[in-house]
PDB file of C-alpha atoms in Angstrom:
ATOM      1  CA  UNK A   1     -17.500 -51.880 -27.607  1.00 54.00           C
ATOM      2  CA  UNK A   2     -20.490 -49.579 -27.169  1.00 63.00           C
ATOM      3  CA  UNK A   3     -20.339 -45.808 -27.199  1.00 59.00           C
ATOM      4  CA  UNK A   4     -21.495 -45.713 -23.574  1.00 65.00           C
ATOM      5  CA  UNK A   5     -18.573 -47.861 -22.447  1.00 62.00           C
ATOM      6  CA  UNK A   6     -16.133 -45.818 -24.516  1.00 62.00           C
ATOM      7  CA  UNK A   7     -17.427 -42.619 -22.954  1.00 64.00           C
ATOM      8  CA  UNK A   8     -17.149 -44.107 -19.458  1.00 62.00           C
ATOM      9  CA  UNK A   9     -13.570 -45.231 -20.031  1.00 67.00           C
ATOM     10  CA  UNK A  10     -12.735 -41.861 -21.503  1.00 64.00           C
ATOM     11  CA  UNK A  11     -14.007 -40.100 -18.402  1.00 70.00           C
ATOM     12  CA  UNK A  12     -12.093 -42.519 -16.179  1.00 67.00           C
ATOM     13  CA  UNK A  13      -8.923 -41.801 -18.131  1.00 61.00           C
ATOM     14  CA  UNK A  14      -9.419 -38.036 -17.788  1.00 70.00           C
ATOM     15  CA  UNK A  15     -10.026 -38.419 -14.057  1.00 65.00           C
ATOM     16  CA  UNK A  16      -6.817 -40.430 -13.729  1.00 61.00           C
ATOM     17  CA  UNK A  17      -4.864 -37.787 -15.661  1.00 61.00           C
ATOM     18  CA  UNK A  18      -6.214 -35.066 -13.375  1.00 66.00           C
ATOM     19  CA  UNK A  19      -5.153 -37.034 -10.301  1.00 56.00           C
ATOM     20  CA  UNK A  20      -1.667 -37.537 -11.735  1.00 53.00           C
ATOM     21  CA  UNK A  21      -1.461 -33.839 -12.657  1.00 55.00           C
ATOM     22  CA  UNK A  22      -2.495 -32.843  -9.132  1.00 56.00           C
ATOM     23  CA  UNK A  23       0.138 -35.093  -7.559  1.00 53.00           C
ATOM     24  CA  UNK A  24       2.869 -33.821  -9.875  1.00 52.00           C
ATOM     25  CA  UNK A  25       1.996 -30.175  -9.249  1.00 56.00           C
ATOM     26  CA  UNK A  26       1.867 -30.704  -5.480  1.00 58.00           C
ATOM     27  CA  UNK A  27       5.271 -32.372  -5.531  1.00 75.00           C
ATOM     28  CA  UNK A  28       6.733 -29.600  -7.691  1.00 81.00           C
ATOM     29  CA  UNK A  29       5.255 -27.014  -5.310  1.00 89.00           C
ATOM     30  CA  UNK A  30       7.061 -28.621  -2.359  1.00 91.00           C
ATOM     31  CA  UNK A  31      10.325 -28.690  -4.281  1.00 92.00           C
ATOM     32  CA  UNK A  32      10.083 -25.041  -5.319  1.00 96.00           C
ATOM     33  CA  UNK A  33       9.044 -23.956  -1.827  1.00 96.00           C
ATOM     34  CA  UNK A  34      12.152 -25.649  -0.434  1.00 96.00           C
ATOM     35  CA  UNK A  35      14.293 -23.875  -3.046  1.00 97.00           C
ATOM     36  CA  UNK A  36      12.748 -20.544  -2.063  1.00 98.00           C
ATOM     37  CA  UNK A  37      13.449 -21.183   1.622  1.00 97.00           C
ATOM     38  CA  UNK A  38      17.053 -22.014   0.760  1.00 97.00           C
ATOM     39  CA  UNK A  39      17.470 -18.735  -1.136  1.00 98.00           C
ATOM     40  CA  UNK A  40      15.915 -16.817   1.747  1.00 98.00           C
ATOM     41  CA  UNK A  41      18.210 -18.502   4.274  1.00 97.00           C
ATOM     42  CA  UNK A  42      21.262 -17.606   2.205  1.00 97.00           C
ATOM     43  CA  UNK A  43      20.166 -13.993   1.844  1.00 97.00           C
ATOM     44  CA  UNK A  44      19.417 -13.659   5.567  1.00 96.00           C
ATOM     45  CA  UNK A  45      22.719 -15.224   6.627  1.00 96.00           C
ATOM     46  CA  UNK A  46      24.705 -12.994   4.266  1.00 96.00           C
ATOM     47  CA  UNK A  47      22.867  -9.815   5.187  1.00 95.00           C
ATOM     48  CA  UNK A  48      21.626  -9.298   1.640  1.00 97.00           C
ATOM     49  CA  UNK A  49      18.815  -6.872   0.859  1.00 98.00           C
ATOM     50  CA  UNK A  50      18.069  -8.294  -2.614  1.00 98.00           C
ATOM     51  CA  UNK A  51      16.124 -11.544  -3.093  1.00 98.00           C
ATOM     52  CA  UNK A  52      15.467 -13.394  -6.344  1.00 99.00           C
ATOM     53  CA  UNK A  53      12.733 -16.038  -6.229  1.00 98.00           C
ATOM     54  CA  UNK A  54      11.995 -15.861  -9.936  1.00 98.00           C
ATOM     55  CA  UNK A  55      11.439 -18.871 -12.206  1.00 96.00           C
ATOM     56  CA  UNK A  56      10.229 -21.096  -9.375  1.00 97.00           C
ATOM     57  CA  UNK A  57       7.158 -21.794 -11.470  1.00 94.00           C
ATOM     58  CA  UNK A  58       5.386 -23.909  -8.850  1.00 94.00           C
ATOM     59  CA  UNK A  59       6.073 -21.648  -5.894  1.00 96.00           C
ATOM     60  CA  UNK A  60       2.582 -20.888  -4.606  1.00 95.00           C
ATOM     61  CA  UNK A  61       3.326 -19.041  -1.386  1.00 97.00           C
ATOM     62  CA  UNK A  62       5.978 -16.628  -0.205  1.00 98.00           C
ATOM     63  CA  UNK A  63       7.744 -18.457   2.647  1.00 97.00           C
ATOM     64  CA  UNK A  64       7.173 -16.900   6.060  1.00 95.00           C
ATOM     65  CA  UNK A  65      10.946 -16.929   6.567  1.00 96.00           C
ATOM     66  CA  UNK A  66      11.167 -13.884   4.315  1.00 98.00           C
ATOM     67  CA  UNK A  67      10.659 -11.882   7.511  1.00 96.00           C
ATOM     68  CA  UNK A  68      14.223 -12.893   8.443  1.00 95.00           C
ATOM     69  CA  UNK A  69      15.623 -10.634   5.729  1.00 96.00           C
ATOM     70  CA  UNK A  70      16.008  -7.256   7.352  1.00 89.00           C
ATOM     71  CA  UNK A  71      15.833  -4.191   5.140  1.00 95.00           C
ATOM     72  CA  UNK A  72      14.708  -6.114   2.049  1.00 98.00           C
ATOM     73  CA  UNK A  73      14.837  -3.566  -0.774  1.00 99.00           C
ATOM     74  CA  UNK A  74      14.372  -5.615  -3.950  1.00 99.00           C
ATOM     75  CA  UNK A  75      12.298  -8.751  -4.603  1.00 99.00           C
ATOM     76  CA  UNK A  76      11.703 -10.648  -7.832  1.00 99.00           C
ATOM     77  CA  UNK A  77       8.752 -13.076  -7.961  1.00 99.00           C
ATOM     78  CA  UNK A  78       8.588 -13.310 -11.755  1.00 98.00           C
ATOM     79  CA  UNK A  79       7.438 -16.583 -13.314  1.00 98.00           C
ATOM     80  CA  UNK A  80       6.085 -18.057 -10.096  1.00 97.00           C
ATOM     81  CA  UNK A  81       2.614 -19.206  -9.003  1.00 95.00           C
ATOM     82  CA  UNK A  82       2.532 -16.810  -6.052  1.00 98.00           C
ATOM     83  CA  UNK A  83      -0.890 -15.225  -5.555  1.00 97.00           C
ATOM     84  CA  UNK A  84      -0.807 -13.704  -2.069  1.00 98.00           C
ATOM     85  CA  UNK A  85       1.441 -10.742  -1.268  1.00 98.00           C
ATOM     86  CA  UNK A  86       0.377 -10.502   2.393  1.00 97.00           C
ATOM     87  CA  UNK A  87       3.776 -11.730   3.708  1.00 96.00           C
ATOM     88  CA  UNK A  88       5.271  -8.495   2.352  1.00 97.00           C
ATOM     89  CA  UNK A  89       3.225  -6.226   4.600  1.00 95.00           C
ATOM     90  CA  UNK A  90       6.110  -5.900   7.059  1.00 93.00           C
ATOM     91  CA  UNK A  91       8.739  -5.222   4.395  1.00 97.00           C
ATOM     92  CA  UNK A  92       8.467  -1.472   4.809  1.00 96.00           C
ATOM     93  CA  UNK A  93      11.818  -0.789   3.097  1.00 98.00           C
ATOM     94  CA  UNK A  94      10.955  -2.680  -0.083  1.00 98.00           C
ATOM     95  CA  UNK A  95      11.577  -0.412  -3.070  1.00 99.00           C
ATOM     96  CA  UNK A  96      11.545  -2.704  -6.113  1.00 99.00           C
ATOM     97  CA  UNK A  97       9.027  -5.492  -6.652  1.00 99.00           C
ATOM     98  CA  UNK A  98       8.452  -7.636  -9.736  1.00 99.00           C
ATOM     99  CA  UNK A  99       5.570 -10.109  -9.965  1.00 99.00           C
ATOM    100  CA  UNK A 100       5.521 -10.511 -13.744  1.00 98.00           C
ATOM    101  CA  UNK A 101       3.890 -13.734 -14.980  1.00 96.00           C
ATOM    102  CA  UNK A 102       2.517 -14.640 -11.574  1.00 97.00           C
ATOM    103  CA  UNK A 103      -0.935 -15.321 -10.132  1.00 95.00           C
ATOM    104  CA  UNK A 104      -1.017 -12.155  -8.064  1.00 98.00           C
ATOM    105  CA  UNK A 105      -4.441 -10.547  -8.189  1.00 96.00           C
ATOM    106  CA  UNK A 106      -4.852  -8.448  -5.042  1.00 98.00           C
ATOM    107  CA  UNK A 107      -2.463  -5.515  -4.595  1.00 98.00           C
ATOM    108  CA  UNK A 108      -3.905  -4.395  -1.259  1.00 97.00           C
ATOM    109  CA  UNK A 109      -0.818  -5.443   0.793  1.00 97.00           C
ATOM    110  CA  UNK A 110       1.302  -3.052  -1.285  1.00 97.00           C
ATOM    111  CA  UNK A 111      -0.623  -0.040  -0.018  1.00 94.00           C
ATOM    112  CA  UNK A 112       1.205  -0.549   3.289  1.00 90.00           C
ATOM    113  CA  UNK A 113       4.682  -0.275   1.746  1.00 96.00           C
ATOM    114  CA  UNK A 114       5.814   3.349   2.134  1.00 96.00           C
ATOM    115  CA  UNK A 115       9.122   2.889   0.295  1.00 98.00           C
ATOM    116  CA  UNK A 116       7.857   1.129  -2.849  1.00 98.00           C
ATOM    117  CA  UNK A 117       9.095   2.990  -5.924  1.00 98.00           C
ATOM    118  CA  UNK A 118       9.236   0.479  -8.795  1.00 99.00           C
ATOM    119  CA  UNK A 119       6.553  -2.130  -9.513  1.00 99.00           C
ATOM    120  CA  UNK A 120       6.171  -4.613 -12.377  1.00 99.00           C
ATOM    121  CA  UNK A 121       2.838  -6.468 -12.441  1.00 99.00           C
ATOM    122  CA  UNK A 122       2.774  -7.268 -16.165  1.00 98.00           C
ATOM    123  CA  UNK A 123       0.935 -10.461 -17.177  1.00 96.00           C
ATOM    124  CA  UNK A 124      -0.208 -11.151 -13.647  1.00 96.00           C
ATOM    125  CA  UNK A 125      -3.891 -11.560 -12.725  1.00 94.00           C
ATOM    126  CA  UNK A 126      -4.380  -8.024 -11.453  1.00 98.00           C
ATOM    127  CA  UNK A 127      -7.554  -6.205 -12.497  1.00 96.00           C
ATOM    128  CA  UNK A 128      -7.968  -3.572  -9.787  1.00 98.00           C
ATOM    129  CA  UNK A 129      -5.342  -0.813  -9.475  1.00 98.00           C
ATOM    130  CA  UNK A 130      -7.095   1.017  -6.640  1.00 98.00           C
ATOM    131  CA  UNK A 131      -4.626  -0.106  -3.922  1.00 97.00           C
ATOM    132  CA  UNK A 132      -1.811   1.620  -5.811  1.00 97.00           C
ATOM    133  CA  UNK A 133      -3.434   5.008  -5.313  1.00 96.00           C
ATOM    134  CA  UNK A 134      -2.348   4.724  -1.667  1.00 90.00           C
ATOM    135  CA  UNK A 135       1.341   4.061  -2.377  1.00 94.00           C
ATOM    136  CA  UNK A 136       3.021   7.406  -1.638  1.00 94.00           C
ATOM    137  CA  UNK A 137       6.319   6.957  -3.518  1.00 97.00           C
ATOM    138  CA  UNK A 138       5.556   4.695  -6.470  1.00 98.00           C
ATOM    139  CA  UNK A 139       7.324   6.244  -9.477  1.00 98.00           C
ATOM    140  CA  UNK A 140       7.596   3.469 -12.072  1.00 99.00           C
ATOM    141  CA  UNK A 141       4.837   1.021 -12.988  1.00 99.00           C
ATOM    142  CA  UNK A 142       4.531  -1.654 -15.680  1.00 99.00           C
ATOM    143  CA  UNK A 143       1.092  -3.162 -16.307  1.00 99.00           C
ATOM    144  CA  UNK A 144       1.722  -4.873 -19.637  1.00 97.00           C
ATOM    145  CA  UNK A 145      -0.805  -7.426 -20.829  1.00 95.00           C
ATOM    146  CA  UNK A 146      -3.328  -6.763 -18.063  1.00 96.00           C
ATOM    147  CA  UNK A 147      -7.097  -6.681 -18.321  1.00 94.00           C
ATOM    148  CA  UNK A 148      -7.829  -3.767 -16.000  1.00 97.00           C
ATOM    149  CA  UNK A 149     -11.053  -2.448 -14.612  1.00 96.00           C
ATOM    150  CA  UNK A 150      -9.894   1.111 -15.207  1.00 98.00           C
ATOM    151  CA  UNK A 151      -6.875   3.430 -15.336  1.00 98.00           C
ATOM    152  CA  UNK A 152      -8.663   5.863 -13.033  1.00 98.00           C
ATOM    153  CA  UNK A 153      -6.707   4.924  -9.860  1.00 98.00           C
ATOM    154  CA  UNK A 154      -3.453   5.891 -11.571  1.00 98.00           C
ATOM    155  CA  UNK A 155      -4.694   9.445 -12.051  1.00 98.00           C
ATOM    156  CA  UNK A 156      -4.635   9.767  -8.238  1.00 97.00           C
ATOM    157  CA  UNK A 157      -0.940   8.846  -7.977  1.00 97.00           C
ATOM    158  CA  UNK A 158       0.959  12.099  -7.665  1.00 94.00           C
ATOM    159  CA  UNK A 159       4.371  10.381  -7.540  1.00 97.00           C
ATOM    160  CA  UNK A 160       4.020   8.411 -10.815  1.00 98.00           C
ATOM    161  CA  UNK A 161       6.752   9.329 -13.323  1.00 98.00           C
ATOM    162  CA  UNK A 162       6.965   6.326 -15.693  1.00 99.00           C
ATOM    163  CA  UNK A 163       4.215   4.038 -16.965  1.00 99.00           C
ATOM    164  CA  UNK A 164       4.283   1.136 -19.430  1.00 99.00           C
ATOM    165  CA  UNK A 165       0.892   0.058 -20.786  1.00 98.00           C
ATOM    166  CA  UNK A 166       2.075  -2.441 -23.401  1.00 97.00           C
ATOM    167  CA  UNK A 167      -0.792  -4.718 -24.535  1.00 96.00           C
ATOM    168  CA  UNK A 168      -2.973  -3.673 -21.591  1.00 97.00           C
ATOM    169  CA  UNK A 169      -6.625  -2.621 -21.849  1.00 96.00           C
ATOM    170  CA  UNK A 170      -9.470  -1.659 -19.555  1.00 97.00           C
ATOM    171  CA  UNK A 171     -13.063  -2.783 -19.330  1.00 94.00           C
ATOM    172  CA  UNK A 172     -14.208   0.845 -19.337  1.00 96.00           C
ATOM    173  CA  UNK A 173     -11.951   1.841 -22.235  1.00 97.00           C
ATOM    174  CA  UNK A 174     -10.267   4.470 -19.993  1.00 98.00           C
ATOM    175  CA  UNK A 175      -9.577   6.858 -22.878  1.00 98.00           C
ATOM    176  CA  UNK A 176     -10.162   9.984 -20.796  1.00 98.00           C
ATOM    177  CA  UNK A 177      -7.981   8.681 -17.974  1.00 98.00           C
ATOM    178  CA  UNK A 178      -5.274   7.742 -20.481  1.00 98.00           C
ATOM    179  CA  UNK A 179      -5.283  11.289 -21.885  1.00 98.00           C
ATOM    180  CA  UNK A 180      -5.012  12.671 -18.362  1.00 98.00           C
ATOM    181  CA  UNK A 181      -2.070  10.407 -17.603  1.00 98.00           C
ATOM    182  CA  UNK A 182      -0.204  11.335 -20.796  1.00 98.00           C
ATOM    183  CA  UNK A 183      -0.610  14.981 -19.806  1.00 98.00           C
ATOM    184  CA  UNK A 184       0.537  14.553 -16.206  1.00 98.00           C
ATOM    185  CA  UNK A 185       3.015  11.645 -16.186  1.00 98.00           C
ATOM    186  CA  UNK A 186       6.393  12.492 -17.803  1.00 98.00           C
ATOM    187  CA  UNK A 187       6.857   9.108 -19.496  1.00 98.00           C
ATOM    188  CA  UNK A 188       3.923   6.989 -20.714  1.00 98.00           C
ATOM    189  CA  UNK A 189       4.678   4.186 -23.139  1.00 98.00           C
ATOM    190  CA  UNK A 190       2.382   2.238 -25.454  1.00 96.00           C
ATOM    191  CA  UNK A 191      -1.337   2.282 -24.669  1.00 96.00           C
ATOM    192  CA  UNK A 192      -2.886   1.859 -28.119  1.00 97.00           C
ATOM    193  CA  UNK A 193      -5.977   0.171 -26.626  1.00 97.00           C
ATOM    194  CA  UNK A 194      -6.594   3.230 -24.440  1.00 98.00           C
ATOM    195  CA  UNK A 195      -6.017   5.606 -27.329  1.00 97.00           C
ATOM    196  CA  UNK A 196      -8.779   3.772 -29.225  1.00 96.00           C
ATOM    197  CA  UNK A 197     -10.998   3.486 -26.139  1.00 96.00           C
ATOM    198  CA  UNK A 198     -11.084  -0.267 -26.745  1.00 94.00           C
ATOM    199  CA  UNK A 199     -13.598  -2.186 -24.634  1.00 92.00           C
ATOM    200  CA  UNK A 200     -13.339  -6.017 -24.650  1.00 86.00           C
ATOM    201  CA  UNK A 201     -16.396  -7.957 -25.763  1.00 79.00           C
ATOM    202  CA  UNK A 202     -18.033 -10.840 -23.880  1.00 78.00           C
ATOM    203  CA  UNK A 203     -16.275 -13.570 -25.888  1.00 74.00           C
ATOM    204  CA  UNK A 204     -12.861 -12.091 -25.111  1.00 67.00           C
ATOM    205  CA  UNK A 205     -13.735 -11.870 -21.420  1.00 64.00           C
ATOM    206  CA  UNK A 206     -14.895 -15.495 -21.483  1.00 71.00           C
ATOM    207  CA  UNK A 207     -11.642 -16.590 -23.093  1.00 66.00           C
ATOM    208  CA  UNK A 208      -9.653 -14.721 -20.449  1.00 68.00           C
ATOM    209  CA  UNK A 209     -11.720 -16.293 -17.665  1.00 65.00           C
ATOM    210  CA  UNK A 210     -11.171 -19.790 -19.062  1.00 70.00           C
ATOM    211  CA  UNK A 211      -7.435 -19.196 -19.321  1.00 67.00           C
ATOM    212  CA  UNK A 212      -7.156 -18.057 -15.725  1.00 64.00           C
ATOM    213  CA  UNK A 213      -9.354 -20.887 -14.497  1.00 65.00           C
ATOM    214  CA  UNK A 214      -6.930 -23.325 -16.136  1.00 62.00           C
ATOM    215  CA  UNK A 215      -4.043 -21.561 -14.413  1.00 59.00           C
ATOM    216  CA  UNK A 216      -5.742 -21.761 -11.014  1.00 60.00           C
ATOM    217  CA  UNK A 217      -6.279 -25.483 -11.572  1.00 57.00           C
ATOM    218  CA  UNK A 218      -2.585 -25.969 -12.278  1.00 57.00           C
ATOM    219  CA  UNK A 219      -3.234 -26.972 -15.885  1.00 51.00           C
ATOM    220  CA  UNK A 220      -1.446 -23.931 -17.283  1.00 52.00           C
ATOM    221  CA  UNK A 221       1.127 -21.513 -15.889  1.00 55.00           C
ATOM    222  CA  UNK A 222       0.705 -17.738 -16.311  1.00 56.00           C
ATOM    223  CA  UNK A 223       4.036 -17.546 -18.165  1.00 55.00           C
ATOM    224  CA  UNK A 224       2.398 -19.429 -21.058  1.00 54.00           C
ATOM    225  CA  UNK A 225       0.445 -16.251 -21.837  1.00 50.00           C
ATOM    226  CA  UNK A 226       3.616 -14.455 -22.913  1.00 47.00           C
ATOM    227  CA  UNK A 227       4.633 -17.069 -25.449  1.00 40.00           C
TER     228      UNK A 227
END
């Protein structure tokens, strides 16, 4: 068998595996979406204000039915594939939100939540913290494992009282902003990369981009980064 034929069959096999992977992920997404809707229905019927959608690893979208839960105060989206937080815009009484190990990247919808006090975005896909500067009551924030553009937006948050920077770093180093935060925020934990003014090199940024591309393609879940 010639090398050309071997290469052709190899490519055909890879294409078949990708098709199978796509079908499996799509099916798992439907299953997890149905599970999320069931949890939402139960919470709405029982008048609960706390909702746990965590560990639905293939949940890609927050079900629209979440609007049925009046006065939602606490939501856990940890270990999911949720990327869009827009369905939370109307949850004006939401106080606690966790999106750890998710595909969330844009925090803009959170700027419209006046009651938000506690936010965990560790090991998500967030880079830009600017939307958080507009959250009037945010007191506790965890950004562990994130590749941030800068810590500068956090210096504009007058309500911030607790900050966890474990294994996070910024593309601009953010040493001066880190020093400002340690002087103004009562509790700041970790942050060795900011103390050293660490700036990631191009190879590290490429590796991060490849990892997140694989996650977007469904070939790897964000939770794998914490293992």
